[in-house]
């Protein structure tokens, strides 16, 4: 043990040295303001120039200043990020590995799941099954959704028909078409949440959430056509290809009416180009911002994709030769022939580009491992992406079986998004669901409305975006109300409550609940609160212990 | 290169470098003074009022002397006889629903900036609002709002907790970004418990620091004997997860700090006038209280929707008329409530675009382009209006259908930040890739002492 602590000390001292060496305004800041490649855009009013004492501070003082900055809100998590990668420790034990797997490959543990997995031989057999979602029986959930949502499983033609006679008035109209559209608008997010909480195919749901955000489209308003096209998009683009090949996924999104409309490609035609989609497919979906392509490529790709549209009467993709810009185009140095084949060639070329392999791999590692994944790992995964021709299942497997996945440095190192926090809370109490829509609306109020992100960028995938004031109070509020039965449509199951009851009271209940819900150190403040509650409220303590645990900082980690 | 050539090149470079400060040229001053040192004085404040949906600017400031206006519009026109005087102009009149603001216009405390808006032609609400609130037309890569970007780029180690607020539950895009800003209604009935739960003692580093060691994580001795980590080995306890939890806790602590500061600021203050109920009035009433509390508020935004009048817009009476009246009365209440404090408060009322000059078949108007930014404050250089008005003749319109944009909203934002906050947006590349020429500046503000 002494050996470990000494090693730890050394590493930490190195880490602090790194911390103190972080420039006050870093490259990140420049990126954040969308710097266009200007060399010197350092803010003149920044801390560095205005604090003449900066250099004279001792390390002790400097750290204190840094902490003060964070507490006053003048600094964000990113400023501290580099040190998190420097921390090592003993390997994860078997139980910790199960927590890690459940936090990253699932939306958290359900009651008793950790023990069950321990009994069944650890995390690996569970994870391998999760990599093959078809092998996991999920019919109970499918049946439930089918009976709950009248539109569930409908084709886009059926969905279209269902909302056909809707009018422009968004609310307060009782035509069947309008009512059905309102229903769909609220139900799609509800179904997505429902599946995330209840599906046995947890890793599938986790990856669906990733791609939903990567290829983000927005329902927009109740009156919009996007309401039913996004419903189909979720099924036939995201879910259909989430465990398939990346090029199929990309092509399916490119030709789907939801994407064609969301990024305006459907109105892009000869003489009246709209470069919105051509830009975003390179910037957001494949290569990454300003990597490998330039403005000319955007324009040429736009021209190559003119005439790619859909027929509003049957929602089918159609190539309209009359709207297509004639002539050859040059995209990324390659000749793109005229016609539909040219566009198809260009999209496939993007799917297979090495820049895409790196960009997607980095995003996946960020999602599954760490907000700042090590470059070596990203390169390794990108190699897998290339060699497997974008076989996503193989790429996921490579990430999960990488040593980094189970490294202590990446254990509980991520901050849950509002979606992840809400879903994991509901899973922790084995929630009984009668109506998921109120919760879906609350997730929206926490800043992550499902299929309602107006930005094609999707939501931020790093903690920094979710750490604004107010986010945590709403999570705490949700946990408190859920346990008290004050969230409409969801409640802890009787089974769960009976289980908690069996845990007894006071200290005993407290320890059992910690093991059940968090399985890690909680921090002094949480500990103290729990102690106080356990001591003072005796047998009825679970009513208070539960929300405190679910609303605690420790539960927001994964 | 000989020496002479070298000197020539260098001096050209120096000249180019010194020409980069648009404002220094404009008024001869140099770098901006430092901002937001805590001193209990009223900070200058910019309040952005966002009218979502594309407000029809022609229904605020009416070109009553332009026959073209009445040829484009029938049901949505404001009749000449109903207009109230605007600086005794025979050409412009005011919507009578703005009566409460008319006297302030005469005094030069409320001024329209005409034909202003975005250089980007999008007529999508979403894109246009994005581009405007992030002050980056056409640039999707800029994701920080313009007000947040200002806060972030001028942050100091010891910032006041309430430099920026929105009174609504979720942050408007202008205030989103990396600088933590409070959305006012994010509270909970059990604040005391939340506060205890997110107390600083949850942070391992904090505990460690108090134990006398500053080296994060290397302070095993400091926590030894506290028996804090039951059933776990000490060396496992100090690790990345502690780091993540520390940061989450810090964020919670910051939230508590801001919420408390807001509650405190609001509790000691009251409004001296009655505001119109709901909508914009309620938000401005809250913002006024925070300004009065002298807690260092620098930027705030209020949102007011319902301007997408494709149908049933109406003229003096009707949907549009009611909305215009609510805005005018709310602004007047805010102005009177703050009194002398308005010398340090600038309100900018804006919308993502104006509407078509032509009425459509549904007694409404469709998405257009140029609009008006209304400015209200005590630091303005009095004038009837700013910006360039080029009339309503069809050939002067954009695509023969929209009011053109002659003043980029970024000019208005940049001048506001400079003259109120001393923040030189151009010196720090605040607007990626954009720099106005000297002739494009409005010079509509006097410098406020920070």
PDB file of N, CA and C in Angstrom, chain A residues 4-5 8 12 29 33-35 41 43-45 60 63 70 72-74 76 78 83 93 96 408-409 415 445 455 457 467 469 472 474 476-477 480 521-527 551 553 557, chain B residues 130 134 140 143 152 155-157 169-170 178 180 186 188 190 193-194 196-198 201-202 214 216-217 220 228 232 235-236 238-241 243-245 247-248 250-252 258 428-429 432:
ATOM      1  N   UNK A   4       2.055   2.091  -3.351  1.00  0.00           N
ATOM      2  CA  UNK A   4       1.058   2.787  -4.168  1.00  0.00           C
ATOM      3  C   UNK A   4       0.953   4.258  -3.790  1.00  0.00           C
ATOM      4  N   UNK A   5       0.935   4.524  -2.495  1.00  0.00           N
ATOM      5  CA  UNK A   5       0.738   5.922  -2.125  1.00  0.00           C
ATOM      6  C   UNK A   5       1.923   6.780  -2.529  1.00  0.00           C
ATOM      7  N   UNK A   8       1.657   7.356  -6.077  1.00  0.00           N
ATOM      8  CA  UNK A   8       0.565   8.298  -6.261  1.00  0.00           C
ATOM      9  C   UNK A   8       1.017   9.733  -6.014  1.00  0.00           C
ATOM     10  N   UNK A  12       0.931  12.752  -8.627  1.00  0.00           N
ATOM     11  CA  UNK A  12       0.135  13.942  -8.335  1.00  0.00           C
ATOM     12  C   UNK A  12       0.974  15.206  -8.408  1.00  0.00           C
ATOM     13  N   UNK A  29      -9.881  28.220 -25.871  1.00  0.00           N
ATOM     14  CA  UNK A  29     -10.640  29.467 -25.865  1.00  0.00           C
ATOM     15  C   UNK A  29     -10.798  29.998 -27.270  1.00  0.00           C
ATOM     16  N   UNK A  33     -14.416  30.487 -29.525  1.00  0.00           N
ATOM     17  CA  UNK A  33     -14.999  31.655 -30.154  1.00  0.00           C
ATOM     18  C   UNK A  33     -14.974  31.525 -31.662  1.00  0.00           C
ATOM     19  N   UNK A  34     -14.697  30.328 -32.102  1.00  0.00           N
ATOM     20  CA  UNK A  34     -14.793  30.083 -33.530  1.00  0.00           C
ATOM     21  C   UNK A  34     -13.720  30.804 -34.310  1.00  0.00           C
ATOM     22  N   UNK A  35     -12.540  30.819 -33.769  1.00  0.00           N
ATOM     23  CA  UNK A  35     -11.434  31.500 -34.423  1.00  0.00           C
ATOM     24  C   UNK A  35     -11.244  30.993 -35.846  1.00  0.00           C
ATOM     25  N   UNK A  41      -5.319  36.211 -31.325  1.00  0.00           N
ATOM     26  CA  UNK A  41      -6.635  36.720 -30.956  1.00  0.00           C
ATOM     27  C   UNK A  41      -6.804  36.577 -29.451  1.00  0.00           C
ATOM     28  N   UNK A  43      -7.505  37.556 -25.871  1.00  0.00           N
ATOM     29  CA  UNK A  43      -8.243  38.672 -25.287  1.00  0.00           C
ATOM     30  C   UNK A  43      -7.333  39.566 -24.462  1.00  0.00           C
ATOM     31  N   UNK A  44      -7.453  40.860 -24.658  1.00  0.00           N
ATOM     32  CA  UNK A  44      -6.575  41.758 -23.928  1.00  0.00           C
ATOM     33  C   UNK A  44      -7.030  41.897 -22.478  1.00  0.00           C
ATOM     34  N   UNK A  45      -8.290  41.652 -22.235  1.00  0.00           N
ATOM     35  CA  UNK A  45      -8.783  41.804 -20.883  1.00  0.00           C
ATOM     36  C   UNK A  45      -8.637  40.538 -20.061  1.00  0.00           C
ATOM     37  N   UNK A  60       1.348  27.247  -3.933  1.00  0.00           N
ATOM     38  CA  UNK A  60       0.218  27.146  -3.010  1.00  0.00           C
ATOM     39  C   UNK A  60      -0.834  28.216  -3.311  1.00  0.00           C
ATOM     40  N   UNK A  63      -2.580  27.769  -6.698  1.00  0.00           N
ATOM     41  CA  UNK A  63      -3.630  26.758  -6.693  1.00  0.00           C
ATOM     42  C   UNK A  63      -4.890  27.301  -6.027  1.00  0.00           C
ATOM     43  N   UNK A  70     -12.559  28.750 -10.003  1.00  0.00           N
ATOM     44  CA  UNK A  70     -13.570  27.755 -10.356  1.00  0.00           C
ATOM     45  C   UNK A  70     -14.831  27.982  -9.543  1.00  0.00           C
ATOM     46  N   UNK A  72     -15.875  30.697  -8.246  1.00  0.00           N
ATOM     47  CA  UNK A  72     -16.587  31.912  -8.626  1.00  0.00           C
ATOM     48  C   UNK A  72     -17.176  31.771 -10.017  1.00  0.00           C
ATOM     49  N   UNK A  73     -16.868  30.678 -10.668  1.00  0.00           N
ATOM     50  CA  UNK A  73     -17.440  30.470 -11.994  1.00  0.00           C
ATOM     51  C   UNK A  73     -16.580  31.026 -13.096  1.00  0.00           C
ATOM     52  N   UNK A  74     -15.446  31.617 -12.747  1.00  0.00           N
ATOM     53  CA  UNK A  74     -14.624  32.219 -13.787  1.00  0.00           C
ATOM     54  C   UNK A  74     -13.851  31.173 -14.586  1.00  0.00           C
ATOM     55  N   UNK A  76     -13.893  26.948 -15.947  1.00  0.00           N
ATOM     56  CA  UNK A  76     -14.738  25.781 -16.138  1.00  0.00           C
ATOM     57  C   UNK A  76     -13.892  24.530 -16.063  1.00  0.00           C
ATOM     58  N   UNK A  78     -12.871  22.459 -18.135  1.00  0.00           N
ATOM     59  CA  UNK A  78     -11.810  22.241 -19.113  1.00  0.00           C
ATOM     60  C   UNK A  78     -10.452  22.713 -18.618  1.00  0.00           C
ATOM     61  N   UNK A  83      -5.151  17.370 -16.022  1.00  0.00           N
ATOM     62  CA  UNK A  83      -4.590  16.539 -14.975  1.00  0.00           C
ATOM     63  C   UNK A  83      -5.337  15.228 -14.803  1.00  0.00           C
ATOM     64  N   UNK A  93     -11.155  -3.325  -9.336  1.00  0.00           N
ATOM     65  CA  UNK A  93     -11.495  -4.682  -8.929  1.00  0.00           C
ATOM     66  C   UNK A  93     -12.750  -5.135  -9.696  1.00  0.00           C
ATOM     67  N   UNK A  96     -15.868  -3.037  -9.317  1.00  0.00           N
ATOM     68  CA  UNK A  96     -15.723  -1.727  -9.957  1.00  0.00           C
ATOM     69  C   UNK A  96     -15.855  -1.849 -11.472  1.00  0.00           C
ATOM     70  N   UNK A 408      -8.228   2.862 -14.235  1.00  0.00           N
ATOM     71  CA  UNK A 408      -8.731   3.679 -13.124  1.00  0.00           C
ATOM     72  C   UNK A 408      -8.877   5.149 -13.511  1.00  0.00           C
ATOM     73  N   UNK A 409      -7.979   5.602 -14.343  1.00  0.00           N
ATOM     74  CA  UNK A 409      -8.030   7.018 -14.741  1.00  0.00           C
ATOM     75  C   UNK A 409      -9.364   7.364 -15.396  1.00  0.00           C
ATOM     76  N   UNK A 415     -19.187  13.162 -16.444  1.00  0.00           N
ATOM     77  CA  UNK A 415     -20.359  13.814 -15.865  1.00  0.00           C
ATOM     78  C   UNK A 415     -21.569  13.434 -16.713  1.00  0.00           C
ATOM     79  N   UNK A 445     -36.327  20.684 -20.180  1.00  0.00           N
ATOM     80  CA  UNK A 445     -36.073  21.863 -19.351  1.00  0.00           C
ATOM     81  C   UNK A 445     -34.674  21.837 -18.745  1.00  0.00           C
ATOM     82  N   UNK A 455     -29.790  22.883 -33.120  1.00  0.00           N
ATOM     83  CA  UNK A 455     -28.479  22.919 -33.779  1.00  0.00           C
ATOM     84  C   UNK A 455     -28.159  21.589 -34.438  1.00  0.00           C
ATOM     85  N   UNK A 457     -25.421  20.512 -34.798  1.00  0.00           N
ATOM     86  CA  UNK A 457     -24.252  20.006 -34.071  1.00  0.00           C
ATOM     87  C   UNK A 457     -24.627  18.962 -33.031  1.00  0.00           C
ATOM     88  N   UNK A 467     -22.420  21.831 -17.085  1.00  0.00           N
ATOM     89  CA  UNK A 467     -22.091  22.239 -15.728  1.00  0.00           C
ATOM     90  C   UNK A 467     -22.562  23.652 -15.418  1.00  0.00           C
ATOM     91  N   UNK A 469     -24.887  26.651 -13.953  1.00  0.00           N
ATOM     92  CA  UNK A 469     -25.684  26.755 -12.734  1.00  0.00           C
ATOM     93  C   UNK A 469     -27.115  26.387 -13.064  1.00  0.00           C
ATOM     94  N   UNK A 472     -27.831  21.354 -11.950  1.00  0.00           N
ATOM     95  CA  UNK A 472     -27.781  20.418 -10.826  1.00  0.00           C
ATOM     96  C   UNK A 472     -28.983  20.564  -9.908  1.00  0.00           C
ATOM     97  N   UNK A 474     -31.908  21.221 -10.796  1.00  0.00           N
ATOM     98  CA  UNK A 474     -33.041  20.539 -11.422  1.00  0.00           C
ATOM     99  C   UNK A 474     -32.912  19.030 -11.267  1.00  0.00           C
ATOM    100  N   UNK A 476     -31.463  17.471  -8.763  1.00  0.00           N
ATOM    101  CA  UNK A 476     -31.791  17.257  -7.364  1.00  0.00           C
ATOM    102  C   UNK A 476     -33.309  17.311  -7.181  1.00  0.00           C
ATOM    103  N   UNK A 477     -33.929  18.277  -7.777  1.00  0.00           N
ATOM    104  CA  UNK A 477     -35.368  18.455  -7.683  1.00  0.00           C
ATOM    105  C   UNK A 477     -36.104  17.233  -8.244  1.00  0.00           C
ATOM    106  N   UNK A 480     -35.763  14.277  -5.805  1.00  0.00           N
ATOM    107  CA  UNK A 480     -36.599  14.522  -4.627  1.00  0.00           C
ATOM    108  C   UNK A 480     -38.068  14.225  -4.949  1.00  0.00           C
ATOM    109  N   UNK A 521     -17.069   6.050  -3.101  1.00  0.00           N
ATOM    110  CA  UNK A 521     -16.972   7.093  -2.095  1.00  0.00           C
ATOM    111  C   UNK A 521     -17.887   8.262  -2.468  1.00  0.00           C
ATOM    112  N   UNK A 522     -18.517   8.859  -1.462  1.00  0.00           N
ATOM    113  CA  UNK A 522     -19.527   9.885  -1.743  1.00  0.00           C
ATOM    114  C   UNK A 522     -19.057  11.306  -1.522  1.00  0.00           C
ATOM    115  N   UNK A 523     -18.051  11.449  -0.700  1.00  0.00           N
ATOM    116  CA  UNK A 523     -17.658  12.803  -0.323  1.00  0.00           C
ATOM    117  C   UNK A 523     -18.187  13.123   1.063  1.00  0.00           C
ATOM    118  N   UNK A 524     -17.454  13.974   1.765  1.00  0.00           N
ATOM    119  CA  UNK A 524     -17.755  14.245   3.174  1.00  0.00           C
ATOM    120  C   UNK A 524     -19.147  14.817   3.390  1.00  0.00           C
ATOM    121  N   UNK A 525     -19.529  15.745   2.526  1.00  0.00           N
ATOM    122  CA  UNK A 525     -20.811  16.422   2.725  1.00  0.00           C
ATOM    123  C   UNK A 525     -21.971  15.448   2.595  1.00  0.00           C
ATOM    124  N   UNK A 526     -21.933  14.642   1.549  1.00  0.00           N
ATOM    125  CA  UNK A 526     -22.997  13.676   1.340  1.00  0.00           C
ATOM    126  C   UNK A 526     -23.015  12.680   2.493  1.00  0.00           C
ATOM    127  N   UNK A 527     -21.840  12.230   2.862  1.00  0.00           N
ATOM    128  CA  UNK A 527     -21.720  11.275   3.956  1.00  0.00           C
ATOM    129  C   UNK A 527     -22.347  11.797   5.236  1.00  0.00           C
ATOM    130  N   UNK A 551     -29.588  12.552  -5.818  1.00  0.00           N
ATOM    131  CA  UNK A 551     -29.315  13.944  -6.178  1.00  0.00           C
ATOM    132  C   UNK A 551     -27.899  14.365  -5.844  1.00  0.00           C
ATOM    133  N   UNK A 553     -23.704  14.719  -5.744  1.00  0.00           N
ATOM    134  CA  UNK A 553     -22.676  14.847  -6.782  1.00  0.00           C
ATOM    135  C   UNK A 553     -22.185  13.479  -7.259  1.00  0.00           C
ATOM    136  N   UNK A 557     -21.868  11.305 -11.462  1.00  0.00           N
ATOM    137  CA  UNK A 557     -20.680  10.787 -12.156  1.00  0.00           C
ATOM    138  C   UNK A 557     -21.007   9.468 -12.815  1.00  0.00           C
TER     139      UNK A 557
ATOM    140  N   UNK B 130     -29.997  32.129 -34.162  1.00  0.00           N
ATOM    141  CA  UNK B 130     -28.654  31.636 -33.854  1.00  0.00           C
ATOM    142  C   UNK B 130     -27.583  32.630 -34.243  1.00  0.00           C
ATOM    143  N   UNK B 134     -25.530  34.727 -31.451  1.00  0.00           N
ATOM    144  CA  UNK B 134     -24.112  34.383 -31.334  1.00  0.00           C
ATOM    145  C   UNK B 134     -23.258  35.399 -32.067  1.00  0.00           C
ATOM    146  N   UNK B 140     -21.776  28.458 -38.207  1.00  0.00           N
ATOM    147  CA  UNK B 140     -22.372  27.510 -37.261  1.00  0.00           C
ATOM    148  C   UNK B 140     -21.369  27.047 -36.216  1.00  0.00           C
ATOM    149  N   UNK B 143     -20.531  28.745 -31.121  1.00  0.00           N
ATOM    150  CA  UNK B 143     -21.662  28.249 -30.350  1.00  0.00           C
ATOM    151  C   UNK B 143     -21.901  29.040 -29.069  1.00  0.00           C
ATOM    152  N   UNK B 152     -17.116  35.701 -20.803  1.00  0.00           N
ATOM    153  CA  UNK B 152     -15.999  34.761 -20.768  1.00  0.00           C
ATOM    154  C   UNK B 152     -14.677  35.453 -21.066  1.00  0.00           C
ATOM    155  N   UNK B 155     -13.498  37.718 -18.127  1.00  0.00           N
ATOM    156  CA  UNK B 155     -13.584  37.172 -16.773  1.00  0.00           C
ATOM    157  C   UNK B 155     -12.331  37.469 -15.970  1.00  0.00           C
ATOM    158  N   UNK B 156     -12.555  37.519 -14.676  1.00  0.00           N
ATOM    159  CA  UNK B 156     -11.475  37.800 -13.735  1.00  0.00           C
ATOM    160  C   UNK B 156     -11.460  36.701 -12.680  1.00  0.00           C
ATOM    161  N   UNK B 157     -10.341  36.589 -11.958  1.00  0.00           N
ATOM    162  CA  UNK B 157     -10.301  35.519 -10.954  1.00  0.00           C
ATOM    163  C   UNK B 157     -11.403  35.629  -9.899  1.00  0.00           C
ATOM    164  N   UNK B 169     -36.414  30.185 -17.446  1.00  0.00           N
ATOM    165  CA  UNK B 169     -35.921  28.952 -16.858  1.00  0.00           C
ATOM    166  C   UNK B 169     -34.700  28.401 -17.614  1.00  0.00           C
ATOM    167  N   UNK B 170     -34.742  28.477 -18.918  1.00  0.00           N
ATOM    168  CA  UNK B 170     -33.570  28.025 -19.660  1.00  0.00           C
ATOM    169  C   UNK B 170     -32.868  29.236 -20.261  1.00  0.00           C
ATOM    170  N   UNK B 178     -19.578  29.051 -22.265  1.00  0.00           N
ATOM    171  CA  UNK B 178     -18.692  28.488 -21.259  1.00  0.00           C
ATOM    172  C   UNK B 178     -18.699  29.260 -19.952  1.00  0.00           C
ATOM    173  N   UNK B 180     -20.446  30.515 -16.707  1.00  0.00           N
ATOM    174  CA  UNK B 180     -21.683  30.118 -16.030  1.00  0.00           C
ATOM    175  C   UNK B 180     -22.619  31.304 -15.776  1.00  0.00           C
ATOM    176  N   UNK B 186     -34.441  28.435 -12.066  1.00  0.00           N
ATOM    177  CA  UNK B 186     -33.953  27.118 -11.693  1.00  0.00           C
ATOM    178  C   UNK B 186     -33.770  27.030 -10.193  1.00  0.00           C
ATOM    179  N   UNK B 188     -35.278  25.215  -6.340  1.00  0.00           N
ATOM    180  CA  UNK B 188     -35.876  24.009  -5.792  1.00  0.00           C
ATOM    181  C   UNK B 188     -36.458  24.348  -4.433  1.00  0.00           C
ATOM    182  N   UNK B 190     -36.132  22.696  -1.936  1.00  0.00           N
ATOM    183  CA  UNK B 190     -35.293  22.201  -0.847  1.00  0.00           C
ATOM    184  C   UNK B 190     -33.864  22.661  -1.024  1.00  0.00           C
ATOM    185  N   UNK B 193     -31.177  21.669   1.562  1.00  0.00           N
ATOM    186  CA  UNK B 193     -30.591  20.336   1.439  1.00  0.00           C
ATOM    187  C   UNK B 193     -29.624  20.272   0.267  1.00  0.00           C
ATOM    188  N   UNK B 194     -30.016  20.894  -0.822  1.00  0.00           N
ATOM    189  CA  UNK B 194     -29.119  20.920  -1.976  1.00  0.00           C
ATOM    190  C   UNK B 194     -27.784  21.553  -1.591  1.00  0.00           C
ATOM    191  N   UNK B 196     -26.395  21.772   1.340  1.00  0.00           N
ATOM    192  CA  UNK B 196     -25.608  20.896   2.214  1.00  0.00           C
ATOM    193  C   UNK B 196     -24.950  19.775   1.400  1.00  0.00           C
ATOM    194  N   UNK B 197     -25.703  19.285   0.442  1.00  0.00           N
ATOM    195  CA  UNK B 197     -25.229  18.168  -0.375  1.00  0.00           C
ATOM    196  C   UNK B 197     -24.075  18.578  -1.283  1.00  0.00           C
ATOM    197  N   UNK B 198     -24.103  19.802  -1.728  1.00  0.00           N
ATOM    198  CA  UNK B 198     -23.053  20.286  -2.623  1.00  0.00           C
ATOM    199  C   UNK B 198     -22.074  21.200  -1.886  1.00  0.00           C
ATOM    200  N   UNK B 201     -17.157  20.695   1.391  1.00  0.00           N
ATOM    201  CA  UNK B 201     -16.505  19.574   2.075  1.00  0.00           C
ATOM    202  C   UNK B 201     -16.596  18.282   1.280  1.00  0.00           C
ATOM    203  N   UNK B 202     -17.422  18.263   0.242  1.00  0.00           N
ATOM    204  CA  UNK B 202     -17.461  17.086  -0.618  1.00  0.00           C
ATOM    205  C   UNK B 202     -16.211  16.954  -1.475  1.00  0.00           C
ATOM    206  N   UNK B 214      -1.132  21.142  -0.189  1.00  0.00           N
ATOM    207  CA  UNK B 214      -1.841  21.679  -1.337  1.00  0.00           C
ATOM    208  C   UNK B 214      -1.814  20.726  -2.503  1.00  0.00           C
ATOM    209  N   UNK B 216      -2.838  18.098  -4.648  1.00  0.00           N
ATOM    210  CA  UNK B 216      -4.087  17.366  -4.803  1.00  0.00           C
ATOM    211  C   UNK B 216      -3.819  15.857  -4.804  1.00  0.00           C
ATOM    212  N   UNK B 217      -4.522  15.184  -3.982  1.00  0.00           N
ATOM    213  CA  UNK B 217      -4.446  13.735  -4.003  1.00  0.00           C
ATOM    214  C   UNK B 217      -3.255  13.164  -3.257  1.00  0.00           C
ATOM    215  N   UNK B 220      -2.687  11.981   1.592  1.00  0.00           N
ATOM    216  CA  UNK B 220      -3.275  10.831   2.260  1.00  0.00           C
ATOM    217  C   UNK B 220      -3.272  11.007   3.777  1.00  0.00           C
ATOM    218  N   UNK B 228     -13.323   8.176   6.701  1.00  0.00           N
ATOM    219  CA  UNK B 228     -14.323   8.727   5.801  1.00  0.00           C
ATOM    220  C   UNK B 228     -14.743   7.700   4.758  1.00  0.00           C
ATOM    221  N   UNK B 232     -13.094   0.818   2.040  1.00  0.00           N
ATOM    222  CA  UNK B 232     -12.265   1.022   0.855  1.00  0.00           C
ATOM    223  C   UNK B 232     -10.845   1.343   1.291  1.00  0.00           C
ATOM    224  N   UNK B 235      -5.796   4.285  -0.629  1.00  0.00           N
ATOM    225  CA  UNK B 235      -5.140   4.675  -1.882  1.00  0.00           C
ATOM    226  C   UNK B 235      -6.100   4.592  -3.070  1.00  0.00           C
ATOM    227  N   UNK B 236      -7.157   3.862  -2.907  1.00  0.00           N
ATOM    228  CA  UNK B 236      -8.129   3.810  -3.990  1.00  0.00           C
ATOM    229  C   UNK B 236      -9.038   5.023  -3.969  1.00  0.00           C
ATOM    230  N   UNK B 238      -8.467   8.147  -3.445  1.00  0.00           N
ATOM    231  CA  UNK B 238      -8.045   9.382  -4.090  1.00  0.00           C
ATOM    232  C   UNK B 238      -7.712   9.097  -5.547  1.00  0.00           C
ATOM    233  N   UNK B 239      -8.557   9.519  -6.424  1.00  0.00           N
ATOM    234  CA  UNK B 239      -8.380   9.129  -7.816  1.00  0.00           C
ATOM    235  C   UNK B 239      -9.264   9.987  -8.687  1.00  0.00           C
ATOM    236  N   UNK B 240      -9.320   9.637  -9.936  1.00  0.00           N
ATOM    237  CA  UNK B 240     -10.049  10.464 -10.891  1.00  0.00           C
ATOM    238  C   UNK B 240     -11.470  10.738 -10.469  1.00  0.00           C
ATOM    239  N   UNK B 241     -12.106   9.725  -9.908  1.00  0.00           N
ATOM    240  CA  UNK B 241     -13.502   9.921  -9.579  1.00  0.00           C
ATOM    241  C   UNK B 241     -13.662  11.069  -8.594  1.00  0.00           C
ATOM    242  N   UNK B 243     -11.826  13.653  -8.577  1.00  0.00           N
ATOM    243  CA  UNK B 243     -11.681  14.843  -9.399  1.00  0.00           C
ATOM    244  C   UNK B 243     -13.010  15.207 -10.055  1.00  0.00           C
ATOM    245  N   UNK B 244     -13.656  14.224 -10.650  1.00  0.00           N
ATOM    246  CA  UNK B 244     -14.932  14.495 -11.308  1.00  0.00           C
ATOM    247  C   UNK B 244     -15.947  14.986 -10.293  1.00  0.00           C
ATOM    248  N   UNK B 245     -15.961  14.316  -9.140  1.00  0.00           N
ATOM    249  CA  UNK B 245     -16.951  14.740  -8.147  1.00  0.00           C
ATOM    250  C   UNK B 245     -16.645  16.141  -7.642  1.00  0.00           C
ATOM    251  N   UNK B 247     -15.411  18.562  -9.279  1.00  0.00           N
ATOM    252  CA  UNK B 247     -15.835  19.562 -10.258  1.00  0.00           C
ATOM    253  C   UNK B 247     -17.357  19.700 -10.267  1.00  0.00           C
ATOM    254  N   UNK B 248     -18.038  18.577 -10.137  1.00  0.00           N
ATOM    255  CA  UNK B 248     -19.498  18.628 -10.061  1.00  0.00           C
ATOM    256  C   UNK B 248     -19.925  19.398  -8.819  1.00  0.00           C
ATOM    257  N   UNK B 250     -18.240  21.631  -7.226  1.00  0.00           N
ATOM    258  CA  UNK B 250     -17.936  23.049  -7.420  1.00  0.00           C
ATOM    259  C   UNK B 250     -19.032  23.740  -8.215  1.00  0.00           C
ATOM    260  N   UNK B 251     -19.524  23.040  -9.233  1.00  0.00           N
ATOM    261  CA  UNK B 251     -20.590  23.614 -10.046  1.00  0.00           C
ATOM    262  C   UNK B 251     -21.846  23.827  -9.208  1.00  0.00           C
ATOM    263  N   UNK B 252     -22.143  22.844  -8.355  1.00  0.00           N
ATOM    264  CA  UNK B 252     -23.298  22.976  -7.472  1.00  0.00           C
ATOM    265  C   UNK B 252     -23.113  24.120  -6.492  1.00  0.00           C
ATOM    266  N   UNK B 258     -24.973  31.565  -6.780  1.00  0.00           N
ATOM    267  CA  UNK B 258     -25.677  32.465  -7.685  1.00  0.00           C
ATOM    268  C   UNK B 258     -27.152  32.592  -7.323  1.00  0.00           C
ATOM    269  N   UNK B 428      -9.932  41.888 -29.750  1.00  0.00           N
ATOM    270  CA  UNK B 428      -9.803  40.510 -29.278  1.00  0.00           C
ATOM    271  C   UNK B 428     -10.435  39.497 -30.225  1.00  0.00           C
ATOM    272  N   UNK B 429     -10.749  39.933 -31.429  1.00  0.00           N
ATOM    273  CA  UNK B 429     -11.332  39.011 -32.398  1.00  0.00           C
ATOM    274  C   UNK B 429     -12.599  38.350 -31.864  1.00  0.00           C
ATOM    275  N   UNK B 432     -15.567  36.519 -35.152  1.00  0.00           N
ATOM    276  CA  UNK B 432     -14.603  35.856 -36.039  1.00  0.00           C
ATOM    277  C   UNK B 432     -14.707  36.373 -37.475  1.00  0.00           C
TER     278      UNK B 432
END
